[in-house]
mmCIF file of N, CA, C and O in Angstrom:
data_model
loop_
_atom_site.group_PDB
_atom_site.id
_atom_site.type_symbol
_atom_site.label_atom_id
_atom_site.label_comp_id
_atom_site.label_asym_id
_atom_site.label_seq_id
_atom_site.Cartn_x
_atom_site.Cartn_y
_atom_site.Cartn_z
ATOM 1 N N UNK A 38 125.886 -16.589 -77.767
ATOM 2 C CA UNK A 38 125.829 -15.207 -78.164
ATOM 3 C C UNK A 38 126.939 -14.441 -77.480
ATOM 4 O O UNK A 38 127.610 -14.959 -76.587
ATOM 5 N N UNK A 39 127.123 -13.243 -77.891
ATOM 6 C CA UNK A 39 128.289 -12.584 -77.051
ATOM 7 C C UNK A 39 127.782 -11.247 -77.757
ATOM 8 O O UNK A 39 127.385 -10.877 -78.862
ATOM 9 N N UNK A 40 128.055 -10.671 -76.320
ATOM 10 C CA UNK A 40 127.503 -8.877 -76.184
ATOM 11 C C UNK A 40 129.269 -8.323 -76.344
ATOM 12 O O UNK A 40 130.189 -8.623 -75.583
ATOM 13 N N UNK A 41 129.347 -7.311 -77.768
ATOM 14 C CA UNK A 41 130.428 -6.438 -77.872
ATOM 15 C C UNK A 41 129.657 -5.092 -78.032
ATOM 16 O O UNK A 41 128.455 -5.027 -78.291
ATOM 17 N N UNK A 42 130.679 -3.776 -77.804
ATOM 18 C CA UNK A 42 130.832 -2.323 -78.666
ATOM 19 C C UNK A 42 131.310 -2.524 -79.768
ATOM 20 O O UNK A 42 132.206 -3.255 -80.192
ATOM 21 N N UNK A 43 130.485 -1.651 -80.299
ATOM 22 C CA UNK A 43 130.819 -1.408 -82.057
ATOM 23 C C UNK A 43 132.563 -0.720 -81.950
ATOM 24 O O UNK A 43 133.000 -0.079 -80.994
ATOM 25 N N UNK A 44 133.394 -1.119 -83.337
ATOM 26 C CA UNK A 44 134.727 -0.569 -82.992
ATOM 27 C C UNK A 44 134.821 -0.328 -84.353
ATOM 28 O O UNK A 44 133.694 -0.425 -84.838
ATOM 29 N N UNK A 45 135.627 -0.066 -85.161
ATOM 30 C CA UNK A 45 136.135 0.522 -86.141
ATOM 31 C C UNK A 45 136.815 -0.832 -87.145
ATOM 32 O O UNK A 45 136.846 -0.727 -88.371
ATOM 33 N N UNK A 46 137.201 -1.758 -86.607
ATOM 34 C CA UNK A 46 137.195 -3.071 -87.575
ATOM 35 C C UNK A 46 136.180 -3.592 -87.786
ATOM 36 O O UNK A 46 136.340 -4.561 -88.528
ATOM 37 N N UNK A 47 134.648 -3.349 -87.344
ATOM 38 C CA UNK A 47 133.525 -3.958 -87.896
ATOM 39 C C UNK A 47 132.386 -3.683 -88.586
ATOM 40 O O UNK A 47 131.490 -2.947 -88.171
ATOM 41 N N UNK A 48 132.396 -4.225 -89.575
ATOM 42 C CA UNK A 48 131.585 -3.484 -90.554
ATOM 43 C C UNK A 48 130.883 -3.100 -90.287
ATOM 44 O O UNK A 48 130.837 -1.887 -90.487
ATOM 45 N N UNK A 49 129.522 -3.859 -89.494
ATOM 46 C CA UNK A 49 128.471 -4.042 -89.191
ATOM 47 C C UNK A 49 128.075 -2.715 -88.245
ATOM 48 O O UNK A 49 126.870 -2.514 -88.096
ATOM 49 N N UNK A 50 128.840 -1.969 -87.719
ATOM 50 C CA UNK A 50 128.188 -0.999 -86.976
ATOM 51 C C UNK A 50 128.035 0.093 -87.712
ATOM 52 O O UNK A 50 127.304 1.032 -87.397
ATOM 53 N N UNK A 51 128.925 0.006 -89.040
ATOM 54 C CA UNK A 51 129.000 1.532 -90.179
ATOM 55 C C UNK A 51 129.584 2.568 -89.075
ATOM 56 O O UNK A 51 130.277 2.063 -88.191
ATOM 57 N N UNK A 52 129.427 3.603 -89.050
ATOM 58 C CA UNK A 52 129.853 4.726 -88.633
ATOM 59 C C UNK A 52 129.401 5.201 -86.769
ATOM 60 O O UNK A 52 129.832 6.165 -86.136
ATOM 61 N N UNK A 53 128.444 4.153 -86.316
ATOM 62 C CA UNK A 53 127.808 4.724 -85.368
ATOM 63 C C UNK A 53 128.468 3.901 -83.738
ATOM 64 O O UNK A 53 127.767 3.209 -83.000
ATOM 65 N N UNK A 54 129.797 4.192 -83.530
ATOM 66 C CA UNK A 54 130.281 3.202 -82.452
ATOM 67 C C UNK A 54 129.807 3.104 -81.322
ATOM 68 O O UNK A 54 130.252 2.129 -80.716
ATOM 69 N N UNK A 55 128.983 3.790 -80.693
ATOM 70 C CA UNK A 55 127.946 3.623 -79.431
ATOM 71 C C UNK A 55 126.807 2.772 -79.626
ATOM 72 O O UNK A 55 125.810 2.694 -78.908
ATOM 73 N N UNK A 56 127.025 2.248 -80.503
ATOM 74 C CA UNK A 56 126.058 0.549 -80.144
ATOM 75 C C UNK A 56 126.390 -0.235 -79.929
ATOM 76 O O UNK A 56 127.521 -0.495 -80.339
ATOM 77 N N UNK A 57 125.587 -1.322 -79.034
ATOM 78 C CA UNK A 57 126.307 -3.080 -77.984
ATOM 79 C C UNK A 57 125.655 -3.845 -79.153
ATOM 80 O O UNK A 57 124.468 -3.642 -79.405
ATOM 81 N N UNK A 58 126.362 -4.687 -79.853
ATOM 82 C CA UNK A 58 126.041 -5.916 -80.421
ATOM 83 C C UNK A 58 125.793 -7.348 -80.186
ATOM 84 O O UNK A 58 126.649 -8.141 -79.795
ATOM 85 N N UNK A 59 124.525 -7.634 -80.458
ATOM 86 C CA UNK A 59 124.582 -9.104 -79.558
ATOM 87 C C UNK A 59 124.177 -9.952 -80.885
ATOM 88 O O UNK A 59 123.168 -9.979 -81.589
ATOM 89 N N UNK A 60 125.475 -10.659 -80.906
ATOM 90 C CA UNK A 60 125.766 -11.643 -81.875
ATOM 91 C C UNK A 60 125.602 -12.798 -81.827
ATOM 92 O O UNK A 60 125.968 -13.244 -80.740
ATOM 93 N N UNK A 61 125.026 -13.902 -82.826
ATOM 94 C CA UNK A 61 125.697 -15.617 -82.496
ATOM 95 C C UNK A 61 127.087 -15.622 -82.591
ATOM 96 O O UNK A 61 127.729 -14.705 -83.103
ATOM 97 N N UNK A 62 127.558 -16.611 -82.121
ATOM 98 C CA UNK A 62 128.709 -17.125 -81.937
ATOM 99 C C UNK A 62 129.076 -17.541 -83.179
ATOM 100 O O UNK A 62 130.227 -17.310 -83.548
ATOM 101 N N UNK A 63 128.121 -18.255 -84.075
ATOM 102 C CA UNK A 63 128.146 -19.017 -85.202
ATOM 103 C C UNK A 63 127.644 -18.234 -86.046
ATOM 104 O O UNK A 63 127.205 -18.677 -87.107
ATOM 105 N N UNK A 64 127.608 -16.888 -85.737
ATOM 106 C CA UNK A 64 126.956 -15.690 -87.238
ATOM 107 C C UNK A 64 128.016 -14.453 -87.522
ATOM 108 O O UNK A 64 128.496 -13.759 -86.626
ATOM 109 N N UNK A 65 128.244 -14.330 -88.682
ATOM 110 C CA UNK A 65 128.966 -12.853 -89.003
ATOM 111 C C UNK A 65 128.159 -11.567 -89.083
ATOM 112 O O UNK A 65 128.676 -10.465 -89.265
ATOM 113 N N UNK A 66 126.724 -11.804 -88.922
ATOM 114 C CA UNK A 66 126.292 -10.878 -88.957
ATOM 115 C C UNK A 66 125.593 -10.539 -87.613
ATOM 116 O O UNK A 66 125.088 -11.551 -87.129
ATOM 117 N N UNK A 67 125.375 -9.204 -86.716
ATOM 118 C CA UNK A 67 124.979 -9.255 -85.850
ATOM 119 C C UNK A 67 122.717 -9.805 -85.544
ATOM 120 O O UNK A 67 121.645 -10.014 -86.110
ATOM 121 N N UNK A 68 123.058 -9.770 -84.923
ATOM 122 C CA UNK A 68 121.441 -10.576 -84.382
ATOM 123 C C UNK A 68 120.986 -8.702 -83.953
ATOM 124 O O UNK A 68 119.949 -8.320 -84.494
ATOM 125 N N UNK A 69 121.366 -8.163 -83.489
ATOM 126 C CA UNK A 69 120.999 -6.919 -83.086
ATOM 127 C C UNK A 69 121.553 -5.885 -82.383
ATOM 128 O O UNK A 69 122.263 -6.202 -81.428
ATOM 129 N N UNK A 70 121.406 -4.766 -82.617
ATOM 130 C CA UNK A 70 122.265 -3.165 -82.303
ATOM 131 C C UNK A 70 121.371 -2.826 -81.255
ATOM 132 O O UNK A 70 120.171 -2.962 -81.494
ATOM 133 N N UNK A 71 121.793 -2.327 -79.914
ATOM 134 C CA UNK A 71 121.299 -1.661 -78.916
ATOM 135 C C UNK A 71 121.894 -0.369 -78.227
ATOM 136 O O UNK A 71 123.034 -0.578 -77.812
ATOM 137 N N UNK A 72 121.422 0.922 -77.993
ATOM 138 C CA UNK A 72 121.914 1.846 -77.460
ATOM 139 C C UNK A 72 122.953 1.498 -76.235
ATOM 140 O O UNK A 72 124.029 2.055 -76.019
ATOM 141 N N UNK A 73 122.361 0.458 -75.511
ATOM 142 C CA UNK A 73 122.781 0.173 -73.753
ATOM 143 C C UNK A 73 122.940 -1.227 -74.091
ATOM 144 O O UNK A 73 122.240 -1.936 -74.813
ATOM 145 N N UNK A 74 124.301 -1.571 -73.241
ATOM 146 C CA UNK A 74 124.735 -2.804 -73.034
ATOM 147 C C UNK A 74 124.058 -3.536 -72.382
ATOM 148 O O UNK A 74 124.506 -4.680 -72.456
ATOM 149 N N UNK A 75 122.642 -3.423 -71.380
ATOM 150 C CA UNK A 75 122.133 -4.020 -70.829
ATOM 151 C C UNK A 75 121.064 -4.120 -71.468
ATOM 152 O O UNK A 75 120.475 -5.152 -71.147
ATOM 153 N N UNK A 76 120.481 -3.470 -72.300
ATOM 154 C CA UNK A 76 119.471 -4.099 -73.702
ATOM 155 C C UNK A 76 119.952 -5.374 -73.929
ATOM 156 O O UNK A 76 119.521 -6.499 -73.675
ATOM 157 N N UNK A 77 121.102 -4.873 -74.548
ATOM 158 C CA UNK A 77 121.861 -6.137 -75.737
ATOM 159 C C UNK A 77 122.128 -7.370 -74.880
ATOM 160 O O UNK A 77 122.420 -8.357 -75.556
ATOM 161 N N UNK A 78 122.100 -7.567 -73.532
ATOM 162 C CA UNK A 78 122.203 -8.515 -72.465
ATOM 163 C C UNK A 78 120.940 -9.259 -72.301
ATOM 164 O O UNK A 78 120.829 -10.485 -72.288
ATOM 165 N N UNK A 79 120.030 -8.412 -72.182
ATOM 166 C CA UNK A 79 118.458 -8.859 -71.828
ATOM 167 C C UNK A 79 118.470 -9.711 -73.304
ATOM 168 O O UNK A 79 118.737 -10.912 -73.288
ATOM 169 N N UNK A 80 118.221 -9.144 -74.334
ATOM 170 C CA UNK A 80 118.019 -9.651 -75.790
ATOM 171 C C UNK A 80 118.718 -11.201 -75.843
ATOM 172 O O UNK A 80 118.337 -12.324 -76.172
ATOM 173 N N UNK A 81 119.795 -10.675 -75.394
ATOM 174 C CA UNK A 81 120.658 -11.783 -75.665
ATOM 175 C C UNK A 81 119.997 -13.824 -74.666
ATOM 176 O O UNK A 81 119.865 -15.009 -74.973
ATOM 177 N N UNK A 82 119.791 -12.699 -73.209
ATOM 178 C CA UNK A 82 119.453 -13.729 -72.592
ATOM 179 C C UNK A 82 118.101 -14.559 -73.337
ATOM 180 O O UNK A 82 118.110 -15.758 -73.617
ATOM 181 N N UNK A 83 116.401 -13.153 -73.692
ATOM 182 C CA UNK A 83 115.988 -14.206 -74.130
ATOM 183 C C UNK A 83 116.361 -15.067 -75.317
ATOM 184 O O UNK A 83 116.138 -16.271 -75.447
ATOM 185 N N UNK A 84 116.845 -14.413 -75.992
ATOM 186 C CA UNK A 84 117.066 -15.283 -77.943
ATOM 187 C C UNK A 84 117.714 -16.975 -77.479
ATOM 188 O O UNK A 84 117.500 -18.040 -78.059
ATOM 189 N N UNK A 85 118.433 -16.746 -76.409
ATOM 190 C CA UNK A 85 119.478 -18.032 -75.331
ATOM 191 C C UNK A 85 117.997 -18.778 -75.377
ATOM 192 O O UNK A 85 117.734 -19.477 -76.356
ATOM 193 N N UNK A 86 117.281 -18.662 -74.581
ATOM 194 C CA UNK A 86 116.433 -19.564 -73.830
ATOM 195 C C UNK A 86 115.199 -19.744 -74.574
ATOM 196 O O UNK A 86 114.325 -20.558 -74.273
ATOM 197 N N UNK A 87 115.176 -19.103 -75.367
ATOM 198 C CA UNK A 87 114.274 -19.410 -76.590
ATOM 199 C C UNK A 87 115.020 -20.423 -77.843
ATOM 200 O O UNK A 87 114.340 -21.256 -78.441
ATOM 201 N N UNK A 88 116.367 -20.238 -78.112
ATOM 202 C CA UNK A 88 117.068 -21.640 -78.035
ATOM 203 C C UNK A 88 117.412 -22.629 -77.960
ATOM 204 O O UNK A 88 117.958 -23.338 -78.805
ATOM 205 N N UNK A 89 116.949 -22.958 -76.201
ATOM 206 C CA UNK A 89 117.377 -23.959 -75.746
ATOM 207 C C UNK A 89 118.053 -23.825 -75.113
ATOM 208 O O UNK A 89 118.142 -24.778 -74.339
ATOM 209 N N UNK A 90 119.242 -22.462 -74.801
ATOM 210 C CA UNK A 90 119.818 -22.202 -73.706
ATOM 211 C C UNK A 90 121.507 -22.122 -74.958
ATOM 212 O O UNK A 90 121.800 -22.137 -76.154
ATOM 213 N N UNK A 91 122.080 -22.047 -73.716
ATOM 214 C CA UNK A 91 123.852 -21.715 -74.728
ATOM 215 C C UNK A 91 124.828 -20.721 -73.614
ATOM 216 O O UNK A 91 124.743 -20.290 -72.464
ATOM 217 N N UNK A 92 125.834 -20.677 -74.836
ATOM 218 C CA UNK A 92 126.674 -19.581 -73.503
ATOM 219 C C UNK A 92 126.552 -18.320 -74.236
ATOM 220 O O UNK A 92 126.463 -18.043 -75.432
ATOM 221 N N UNK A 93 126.584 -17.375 -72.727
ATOM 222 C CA UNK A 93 126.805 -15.690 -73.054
ATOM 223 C C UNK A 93 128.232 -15.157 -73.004
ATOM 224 O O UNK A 93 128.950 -15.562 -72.090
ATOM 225 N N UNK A 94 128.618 -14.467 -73.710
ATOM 226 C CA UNK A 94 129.969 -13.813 -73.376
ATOM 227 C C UNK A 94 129.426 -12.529 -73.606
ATOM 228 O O UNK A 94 128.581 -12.211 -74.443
ATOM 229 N N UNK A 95 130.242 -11.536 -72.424
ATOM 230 C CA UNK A 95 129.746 -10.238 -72.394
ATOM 231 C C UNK A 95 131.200 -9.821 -73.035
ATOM 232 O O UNK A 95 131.789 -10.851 -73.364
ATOM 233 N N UNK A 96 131.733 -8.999 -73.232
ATOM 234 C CA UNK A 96 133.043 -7.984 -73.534
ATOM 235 C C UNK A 96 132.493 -6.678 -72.866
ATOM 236 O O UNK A 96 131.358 -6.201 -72.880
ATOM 237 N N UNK A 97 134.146 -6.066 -72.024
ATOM 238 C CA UNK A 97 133.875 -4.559 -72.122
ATOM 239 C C UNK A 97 134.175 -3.704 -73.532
ATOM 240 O O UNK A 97 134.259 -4.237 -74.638
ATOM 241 N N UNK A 98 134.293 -2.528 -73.317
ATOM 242 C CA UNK A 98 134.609 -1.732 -74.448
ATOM 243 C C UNK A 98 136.004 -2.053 -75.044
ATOM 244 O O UNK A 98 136.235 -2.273 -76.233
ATOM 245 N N UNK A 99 136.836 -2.046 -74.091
ATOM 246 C CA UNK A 99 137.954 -2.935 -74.737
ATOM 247 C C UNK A 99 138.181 -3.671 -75.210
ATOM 248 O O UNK A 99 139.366 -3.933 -75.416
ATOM 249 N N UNK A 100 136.908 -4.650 -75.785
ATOM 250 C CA UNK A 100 136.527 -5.919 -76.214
ATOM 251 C C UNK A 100 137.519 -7.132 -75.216
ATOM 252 O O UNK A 100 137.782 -8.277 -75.584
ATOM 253 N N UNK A 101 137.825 -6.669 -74.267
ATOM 254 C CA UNK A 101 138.501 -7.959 -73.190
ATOM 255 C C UNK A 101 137.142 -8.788 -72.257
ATOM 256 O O UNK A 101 136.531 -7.907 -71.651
ATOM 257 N N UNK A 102 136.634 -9.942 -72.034
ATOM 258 C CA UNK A 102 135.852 -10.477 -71.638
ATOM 259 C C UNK A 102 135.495 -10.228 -70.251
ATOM 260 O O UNK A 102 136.353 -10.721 -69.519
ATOM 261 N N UNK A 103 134.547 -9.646 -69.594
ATOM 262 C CA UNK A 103 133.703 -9.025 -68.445
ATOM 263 C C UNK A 103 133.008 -10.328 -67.810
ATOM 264 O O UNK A 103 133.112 -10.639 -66.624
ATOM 265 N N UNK A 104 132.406 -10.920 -68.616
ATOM 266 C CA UNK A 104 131.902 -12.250 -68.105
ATOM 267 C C UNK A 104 131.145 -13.044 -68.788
ATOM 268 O O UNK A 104 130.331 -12.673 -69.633
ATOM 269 N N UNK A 105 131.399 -14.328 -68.419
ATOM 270 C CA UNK A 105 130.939 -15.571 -68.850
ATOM 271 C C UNK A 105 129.190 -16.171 -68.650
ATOM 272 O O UNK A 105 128.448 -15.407 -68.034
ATOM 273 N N UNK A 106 128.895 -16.823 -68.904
ATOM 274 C CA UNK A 106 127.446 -17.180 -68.396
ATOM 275 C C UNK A 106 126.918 -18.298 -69.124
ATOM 276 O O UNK A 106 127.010 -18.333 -70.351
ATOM 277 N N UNK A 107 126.331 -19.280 -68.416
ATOM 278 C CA UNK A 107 125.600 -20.159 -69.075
ATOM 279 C C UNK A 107 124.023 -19.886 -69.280
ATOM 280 O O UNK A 107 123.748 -19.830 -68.081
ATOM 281 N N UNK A 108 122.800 -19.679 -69.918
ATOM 282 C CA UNK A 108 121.396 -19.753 -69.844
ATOM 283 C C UNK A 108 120.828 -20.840 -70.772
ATOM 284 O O UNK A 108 120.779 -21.042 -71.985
ATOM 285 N N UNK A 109 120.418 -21.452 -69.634
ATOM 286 C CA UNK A 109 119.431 -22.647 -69.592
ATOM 287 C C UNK A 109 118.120 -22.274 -70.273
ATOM 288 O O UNK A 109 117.608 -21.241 -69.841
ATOM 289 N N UNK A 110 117.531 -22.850 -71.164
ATOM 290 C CA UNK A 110 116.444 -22.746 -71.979
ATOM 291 C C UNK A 110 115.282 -22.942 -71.339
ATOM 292 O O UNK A 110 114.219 -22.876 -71.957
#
């Protein structure tokens, strides 16, 4: 999964760019819109470990990568 901000090349946020998206890796469509980046983190971790586990990528707003993470299922 990987936690981004909504930006203006993606469809998926429409008009509202203050939402964190926490996406599959392997999906074009987002898994879910959260006010706070640390929603979209929590979410992210369980959907991971309910999984089976996988990697996290966080992005800042700049969409440049903040950090990495593995969660174990």
């Amino acid at each position: 999964y990987e936690i981004y901000q909504c930006d203006w090349s993606s469809d998926v946020c429409s008009s509202d760019l203050t939402k964190w998206v926490n996406k599959r890796n392997d999906s074009d469509e987002p898994s879910s819109l959260h006010d706070r980046q640390a929603e979209a983190i929590d979410t992210a971790i369980e959907m991971l470990k309910n999984d089976g586990g996988g990697e996290l990528t966080i992005k800042r707003m700049d969409g440049k990568i903040r950090k990495r993470d593995t969660i174990k299922g």
